[in-house]
Short mmCIF file of C-alpha atoms in Angstrom, two decimals:
data_model
loop_
_atom_site.label_atom_id
_atom_site.label_comp_id
_atom_site.label_asym_id
_atom_site.label_seq_id
_atom_site.Cartn_x
_atom_site.Cartn_y
_atom_site.Cartn_z
CA UNK X 1425 5.06 -27.89 45.65
CA UNK X 1426 3.90 -27.89 42.02
CA UNK X 1427 7.28 -28.57 40.47
CA UNK X 1428 8.17 -31.00 37.74
CA UNK X 1429 11.92 -31.35 37.23
CA UNK X 1430 13.68 -32.50 34.09
CA UNK X 1431 17.30 -33.41 33.46
CA UNK X 1432 19.37 -32.61 31.57
CA UNK X 1433 18.42 -29.08 30.44
CA UNK X 1434 20.37 -29.48 27.21
CA UNK X 1435 21.57 -32.59 25.39
CA UNK X 1436 23.62 -32.94 22.23
CA UNK X 1437 23.98 -36.44 20.84
CA UNK X 1438 25.14 -38.21 17.72
CA UNK X 1439 22.93 -40.55 15.75
CA UNK X 1440 24.66 -43.62 17.20
CA UNK X 1441 24.48 -42.55 20.84
CA UNK X 1442 22.22 -43.85 23.58
CA UNK X 1443 20.99 -41.32 26.13
CA UNK X 1444 18.12 -40.89 28.57
CA UNK X 1445 15.93 -38.00 29.63
CA UNK X 1446 14.62 -37.94 33.19
CA UNK X 1447 11.53 -36.41 34.75
CA UNK X 1448 10.47 -36.31 38.39
CA UNK X 1449 7.46 -35.04 40.33
CA UNK X 1450 6.48 -35.31 43.98
CA UNK X 1451 2.90 -34.10 43.80
CA UNK X 1452 1.41 -37.59 43.99
CA UNK X 1453 0.19 -37.36 40.41
CA UNK X 1454 -0.63 -40.69 38.79
CA UNK X 1455 -0.52 -39.56 35.15
CA UNK X 1456 2.75 -38.58 33.52
CA UNK X 1457 3.34 -37.46 29.95
CA UNK X 1458 6.06 -36.95 27.37
CA UNK X 1459 5.56 -34.26 24.73
CA UNK X 1460 7.73 -33.18 21.81
CA UNK X 1461 7.71 -29.55 20.75
CA UNK X 1462 9.27 -28.10 17.62
CA UNK X 1463 9.95 -24.38 17.29
CA UNK X 1464 6.82 -22.23 17.03
CA UNK X 1465 4.55 -25.31 17.22
CA UNK X 1466 2.34 -26.59 20.03
CA UNK X 1467 3.42 -29.61 22.08
CA UNK X 1468 2.70 -33.00 20.50
CA UNK X 1469 1.79 -35.85 22.80
CA UNK X 1470 4.15 -38.83 22.62
CA UNK X 1471 3.38 -41.08 25.60
CA UNK X 1472 1.12 -41.17 28.65
CA UNK X 1473 1.60 -43.32 31.73
CA UNK X 1474 -1.31 -43.84 34.08
CA UNK X 1475 -0.66 -45.57 37.40
CA UNK X 1476 2.78 -46.54 36.07
CA UNK X 1477 1.32 -48.33 33.06
CA UNK X 1478 1.63 -47.14 29.48
CA UNK X 1479 -1.79 -45.81 28.45
CA UNK X 1480 -0.97 -44.01 25.23
CA UNK X 1481 1.75 -44.36 22.59
CA UNK X 1482 1.01 -41.93 19.79
CA UNK X 1483 2.70 -44.10 17.14
CA UNK X 1484 6.12 -42.91 18.27
CA UNK X 1485 9.13 -44.55 16.53
CA UNK X 1486 10.79 -47.30 18.55
CA UNK X 1487 13.99 -45.28 18.83
CA UNK X 1488 12.13 -43.53 21.67
CA UNK X 1489 11.51 -45.87 24.61
CA UNK X 1490 9.61 -44.64 27.69
CA UNK X 1491 9.89 -46.07 31.16
CA UNK X 1492 8.03 -45.35 34.39
CA UNK X 1493 9.99 -47.04 37.21
CA UNK X 1494 7.71 -45.67 39.94
CA UNK X 1495 4.94 -43.15 40.47
CA UNK X 1496 7.37 -40.21 40.73
CA UNK X 1497 9.77 -40.92 37.88
CA UNK X 1498 9.49 -40.99 34.12
CA UNK X 1499 12.34 -41.69 31.74
CA UNK X 1500 12.67 -41.44 27.99
CA UNK X 1501 15.42 -43.60 26.51
CA UNK X 1502 16.86 -42.44 23.21
CA UNK X 1503 18.74 -44.56 20.68
CA UNK X 1504 19.73 -44.08 17.05
CA UNK X 1505 17.93 -40.76 16.75
CA UNK X 1506 17.70 -38.71 13.58
CA UNK X 1507 18.46 -34.99 13.16
CA UNK X 1508 14.73 -34.32 12.72
CA UNK X 1509 14.22 -35.55 16.31
CA UNK X 1510 15.91 -32.36 17.54
CA UNK X 1511 13.28 -30.54 19.62
CA UNK X 1512 12.26 -29.47 23.11
CA UNK X 1513 11.07 -32.52 25.07
CA UNK X 1514 8.57 -31.70 27.77
CA UNK X 1515 7.42 -33.82 30.67
CA UNK X 1516 4.14 -33.17 32.46
CA UNK X 1517 2.11 -34.69 35.26
CA UNK X 1518 -1.47 -34.46 36.51
CA UNK X 1519 -3.98 -35.98 38.83
CA UNK X 1520 -6.35 -38.52 37.34
CA UNK X 1521 -9.88 -37.42 38.19
CA UNK X 1522 -13.44 -38.60 38.49
CA UNK X 1523 -15.03 -42.02 38.63
CA UNK X 1524 -13.34 -44.83 36.70
CA UNK X 1525 -10.14 -42.79 36.39
CA UNK X 1526 -8.18 -45.32 34.39
CA UNK X 1527 -11.05 -46.09 32.04
CA UNK X 1528 -12.15 -42.52 31.38
CA UNK X 1529 -8.70 -40.91 31.45
CA UNK X 1530 -9.93 -37.57 32.71
CA UNK X 1531 -7.20 -35.42 34.13
CA UNK X 1532 -6.97 -32.16 35.99
CA UNK X 1533 -4.36 -29.43 35.73
CA UNK X 1534 -1.24 -30.53 33.88
CA UNK X 1535 2.03 -29.28 35.32
CA UNK X 1536 4.96 -29.07 32.96
CA UNK X 1537 8.67 -29.28 33.53
CA UNK X 1538 11.13 -26.82 31.96
CA UNK X 1539 12.01 -29.23 29.17
CA UNK X 1540 15.15 -30.76 27.70
CA UNK X 1541 16.51 -29.11 24.57
CA UNK X 1542 17.74 -32.01 22.43
CA UNK X 1543 20.04 -31.58 19.45
CA UNK X 1544 20.86 -34.61 17.28
CA UNK X 1545 23.91 -34.22 15.08
CA UNK J 288 -11.64 -35.51 15.59
CA UNK J 289 -11.16 -32.63 18.03
CA UNK J 290 -9.44 -29.56 16.60
CA UNK J 291 -8.41 -26.49 18.59
CA UNK J 292 -7.89 -23.13 16.91
CA UNK J 293 -6.50 -19.93 18.41
CA UNK J 294 -7.02 -16.47 17.00
CA UNK J 295 -5.11 -14.26 16.51
CA UNK J 296 -1.82 -16.06 15.85
CA UNK J 297 0.09 -12.97 17.00
CA UNK J 298 -0.84 -9.77 18.77
CA UNK J 299 1.06 -6.61 19.64
CA UNK J 300 -0.45 -4.12 22.08
CA UNK J 301 0.75 -1.10 24.08
CA UNK J 302 1.26 -1.48 27.79
CA UNK J 303 -1.87 -1.00 29.87
CA UNK J 304 -4.31 -2.22 27.25
CA UNK J 305 -6.94 -4.83 28.07
CA UNK J 306 -6.96 -7.72 25.60
CA UNK J 307 -8.79 -10.90 24.69
CA UNK J 308 -7.32 -14.10 23.30
CA UNK J 309 -9.66 -16.54 21.60
CA UNK J 310 -9.77 -20.32 21.49
CA UNK J 311 -12.29 -22.47 19.65
CA UNK J 312 -12.77 -26.23 19.57
CA UNK J 313 -14.80 -28.41 17.26
CA UNK J 314 -16.20 -31.04 19.64
CA UNK J 315 -18.05 -29.81 22.74
CA UNK J 316 -17.52 -33.15 24.54
CA UNK J 317 -14.63 -31.90 26.64
CA UNK J 318 -13.77 -32.61 30.27
CA UNK J 319 -11.91 -29.33 30.87
CA UNK J 320 -9.97 -26.58 29.13
CA UNK J 321 -6.65 -25.22 30.30
CA UNK J 322 -4.80 -22.01 29.41
CA UNK J 323 -1.00 -22.02 29.49
CA UNK J 324 1.75 -19.48 29.07
CA UNK J 325 5.06 -20.35 27.44
CA UNK J 326 8.17 -18.17 27.34
CA UNK J 327 10.63 -18.83 24.48
CA UNK J 328 12.50 -22.11 24.93
CA UNK J 329 10.83 -22.81 28.26
CA UNK J 330 8.20 -25.17 29.61
CA UNK J 331 4.50 -24.39 29.91
CA UNK J 332 3.09 -22.60 32.93
CA UNK J 333 -0.51 -23.36 33.81
CA UNK J 334 -2.61 -20.18 34.11
CA UNK J 335 -6.20 -21.33 34.52
CA UNK J 336 -8.21 -24.51 34.21
CA UNK J 337 -11.96 -24.46 33.59
CA UNK J 338 -14.00 -27.59 34.15
CA UNK J 339 -16.69 -28.34 31.57
CA UNK J 340 -19.38 -27.52 34.15
CA UNK J 341 -17.92 -24.05 34.84
CA UNK J 342 -18.41 -20.79 32.95
CA UNK J 343 -15.31 -18.90 34.05
CA UNK J 344 -12.24 -18.80 36.25
CA UNK J 345 -10.25 -15.82 37.50
CA UNK J 346 -6.71 -15.40 38.73
CA UNK J 347 -5.39 -11.91 39.34
CA UNK J 348 -5.53 -9.94 36.06
CA UNK J 349 -6.59 -13.03 34.12
CA UNK J 350 -10.13 -14.19 33.45
CA UNK J 351 -10.97 -17.23 31.34
CA UNK J 352 -14.46 -18.02 30.13
CA UNK J 353 -15.90 -21.16 28.61
CA UNK J 354 -18.95 -21.61 26.40
CA UNK J 355 -18.96 -25.33 25.78
CA UNK J 356 -22.06 -25.35 23.59
CA UNK J 357 -20.52 -22.95 21.09
CA UNK J 358 -17.03 -24.44 21.40
CA UNK J 359 -15.34 -21.25 22.56
CA UNK J 360 -13.11 -19.99 25.33
CA UNK J 361 -11.58 -16.58 25.86
CA UNK J 362 -8.67 -15.42 28.00
CA UNK J 363 -9.01 -11.83 29.13
CA UNK J 364 -5.87 -10.04 30.31
CA UNK J 365 -6.44 -6.76 32.12
CA UNK J 366 -3.95 -3.89 32.17
CA UNK J 367 -1.32 -5.71 30.14
CA UNK J 368 2.35 -5.38 31.09
CA UNK J 369 5.59 -6.06 29.15
CA UNK J 370 6.11 -9.11 31.40
CA UNK J 371 2.96 -10.63 29.89
CA UNK J 372 4.79 -11.03 26.57
CA UNK J 373 4.77 -14.76 25.80
CA UNK J 374 2.92 -17.39 23.80
CA UNK J 375 -0.47 -18.33 25.20
CA UNK J 376 -1.80 -21.81 24.50
CA UNK J 377 -5.20 -23.28 25.16
CA UNK J 378 -5.66 -27.02 25.51
CA UNK J 379 -8.75 -29.21 25.83
CA UNK J 380 -8.87 -32.48 27.74
CA UNK J 381 -11.22 -34.85 25.98
CA UNK J 382 -10.71 -37.81 28.31
CA UNK J 383 -8.68 -40.85 27.38
CA UNK J 384 -5.63 -38.99 28.75
CA UNK J 385 -5.47 -36.87 25.62
CA UNK J 386 -4.96 -33.14 25.62
CA UNK J 387 -5.30 -31.28 22.34
CA UNK J 388 -3.40 -28.00 22.06
CA UNK J 389 -4.10 -24.99 19.92
CA UNK J 390 -1.21 -23.46 17.97
CA UNK J 391 -1.00 -20.53 20.39
CA UNK J 392 -1.17 -16.74 20.28
CA UNK J 393 2.14 -14.90 20.46
CA UNK J 394 1.62 -11.76 22.54
CA UNK J 395 3.96 -8.78 22.60
CA UNK J 396 3.25 -5.95 25.02
CA UNK J 397 5.15 -2.78 24.19
CA UNK J 398 6.44 -0.59 27.01
#
């Protein structure tokens, strides 16, 4: 099974709302990612968790708060978003490979979920 | 800083044609390179992954090559079909859990 699931598929929220995006994988992958993708642009990395610890935060505003409760789940908590945050949010997972996996951060095939289409009004 | 470029940005071909998509990267110190397909509004589907020690990978009608020293990869699609219409993205893994994506090539295969 190479499936990454994401819920919800679509989300519309106001600027004062609090919502969460969820991602799940059961492939035993120890790296999980959040990407943001605007129309006709490539995905932009937001966060990476490795072995349930935050490894990368690409200077993402604090209104986005990631959480990795266990090795299969990844959440993205949203609060006080802006209209420009409207985008497709993609979750991905991969194996961590090679010697010194946490130090080197080398990963194999990334598997992506279908995404959550977020609209902020 | 690693930069990934894909040429052409868009391509339209008749059904049955063989085609090549190009990807170039500025820093040859990569761990692997991955090709993805993305349909409009959908997630990314992994097509092929080439490790830095490999020269090519094949899957069905797809063949990806890697020339690390020159910073280039190509994705060859044989006997294209309308169902191949999508955006194709290449991405390099540089270590440090970072993957750098190219902007993609939008492919349209006409029936």
